Amino acid sequence: MAEGSAVALVLGMLEEREATARVRVEGLREEVARLAGALETAEIELDRRVIAREEPGPAPELVGGAEVMDRIFRRPLSARTHLHNANDFGRLLVVRGRFR
C-alpha cells in the first residue's frame, strides 16, 4: 500500500507540473501572437516611412494642398493627432510654407 501511495503522489506531482507547463505554453503563445501583431504594425509603419522618404512628391496636392494645410493649422495642437512628433510637425511647417 505504501508503494501505491508513493506512485500516486509522484503521478500527482507530475500532473501538477504538466498543468503548470501547459498554462505557461498558452501564455507564451498569446504573447507571441501579440508580438507578431506589433511587429507587423511596426513593419508597415517602417515601409510607409521608407516609401515617403524615397518617393518625395506632390503629396500635399494629393490630399488637398493649401486648403487642407490651413484646416490642419487652424485646429488646436491637441487635435492634430496625426502629428506624432516634432519632426512631423516641422515637415508640415515646411510644406505649409510652400503653399503660402
Coordinates of C-alpha atoms in Angstrom, one line a residue:
M1 CA 0.0 0.0 0.0
A2 CA 2.8 2.4 0.8
E3 CA 4.3 1.8 -2.6
G4 CA 1.0 2.6 -4.3
S5 CA 0.5 5.9 -2.4
A6 CA 4.1 6.9 -3.3
V7 CA 3.3 6.2 -7.0
A8 CA 0.1 8.2 -6.7
L9 CA 2.0 11.1 -5.1
V10 CA 4.6 11.1 -7.9
L11 CA 1.9 11.0 -10.5
G12 CA 0.0 13.8 -8.8
M13 CA 3.2 15.9 -8.8
L14 CA 3.8 15.2 -12.5
E15 CA 0.3 16.1 -13.4
E16 CA 0.6 19.4 -11.5
R17 CA 3.8 20.2 -13.3
E18 CA 2.3 19.3 -16.6
A19 CA -0.7 21.6 -15.9
T20 CA 1.7 24.5 -15.0
A21 CA 3.7 23.9 -18.1
R22 CA 0.5 24.0 -20.3
V23 CA -0.5 27.3 -18.7
R24 CA 2.9 28.7 -19.4
V25 CA 2.9 27.5 -23.0
E26 CA -0.5 29.0 -23.6
G27 CA 0.6 32.3 -22.1
L28 CA 3.7 32.4 -24.3
R29 CA 1.6 31.6 -27.4
E30 CA -0.6 34.5 -26.6
E31 CA 2.4 36.8 -26.1
V32 CA 3.9 35.6 -29.4
A33 CA 0.6 36.4 -31.2
R34 CA 0.6 39.9 -29.6
L35 CA 4.2 40.5 -30.6
A36 CA 3.6 39.2 -34.1
G37 CA 0.8 41.8 -34.5
A38 CA 3.0 44.6 -33.0
L39 CA 5.8 43.6 -35.4
E40 CA 3.5 43.6 -38.4
T41 CA 2.3 47.1 -37.4
A42 CA 5.9 48.3 -37.0
E43 CA 6.9 46.9 -40.3
I44 CA 4.0 48.6 -42.1
E45 CA 5.0 51.9 -40.4
L46 CA 8.6 51.4 -41.5
D47 CA 7.6 50.6 -45.1
R48 CA 5.4 53.8 -45.2
R49 CA 8.3 55.9 -43.9
V50 CA 10.8 54.4 -46.4
I51 CA 8.4 55.0 -49.3
A52 CA 7.7 58.5 -48.1
R53 CA 11.5 59.2 -48.0
E54 CA 12.3 57.5 -51.2
E55 CA 9.4 58.9 -53.3
P56 CA 9.1 62.5 -52.3
G57 CA 6.5 64.2 -54.4
P58 CA 3.4 66.2 -54.6
A59 CA 1.7 64.5 -51.6
P60 CA 0.1 67.8 -50.3
E61 CA -1.6 68.3 -53.6
L62 CA -2.9 64.8 -53.5
V63 CA -4.6 65.4 -50.1
G64 CA -6.0 68.8 -50.9
G65 CA -3.0 71.1 -50.8
A66 CA -3.1 74.5 -49.1
E67 CA -6.8 74.2 -48.2
V68 CA -6.1 71.0 -46.1
M69 CA -2.9 72.5 -44.6
D70 CA -4.9 75.6 -43.5
R71 CA -7.5 73.4 -41.9
I72 CA -4.8 71.5 -40.0
F73 CA -3.1 74.6 -38.7
R74 CA -6.4 76.2 -37.6
R75 CA -7.0 73.3 -35.2
P76 CA -5.5 73.3 -31.7
L77 CA -2.3 71.3 -31.3
S78 CA -4.1 68.6 -29.2
A79 CA -6.4 67.9 -32.2
R80 CA -3.5 67.3 -34.5
T81 CA -3.3 63.6 -33.5
H82 CA -1.6 62.6 -36.7
L83 CA 1.4 64.7 -35.9
H84 CA 3.3 62.1 -33.9
N85 CA 6.4 64.0 -33.1
A86 CA 8.2 67.3 -33.6
N87 CA 9.8 66.1 -36.9
D88 CA 6.4 65.5 -38.4
F89 CA 5.3 68.9 -37.2
G90 CA 8.4 70.6 -38.6
R91 CA 7.9 68.9 -42.0
L92 CA 4.3 70.2 -42.1
L93 CA 5.6 73.7 -41.3
V94 CA 8.0 73.5 -44.3
V95 CA 5.2 72.1 -46.6
R96 CA 2.8 74.8 -45.4
G97 CA 5.3 77.5 -46.3
R98 CA 5.3 76.3 -49.9
F99 CA 1.6 76.9 -50.2
R100 CA 1.5 80.4 -48.8

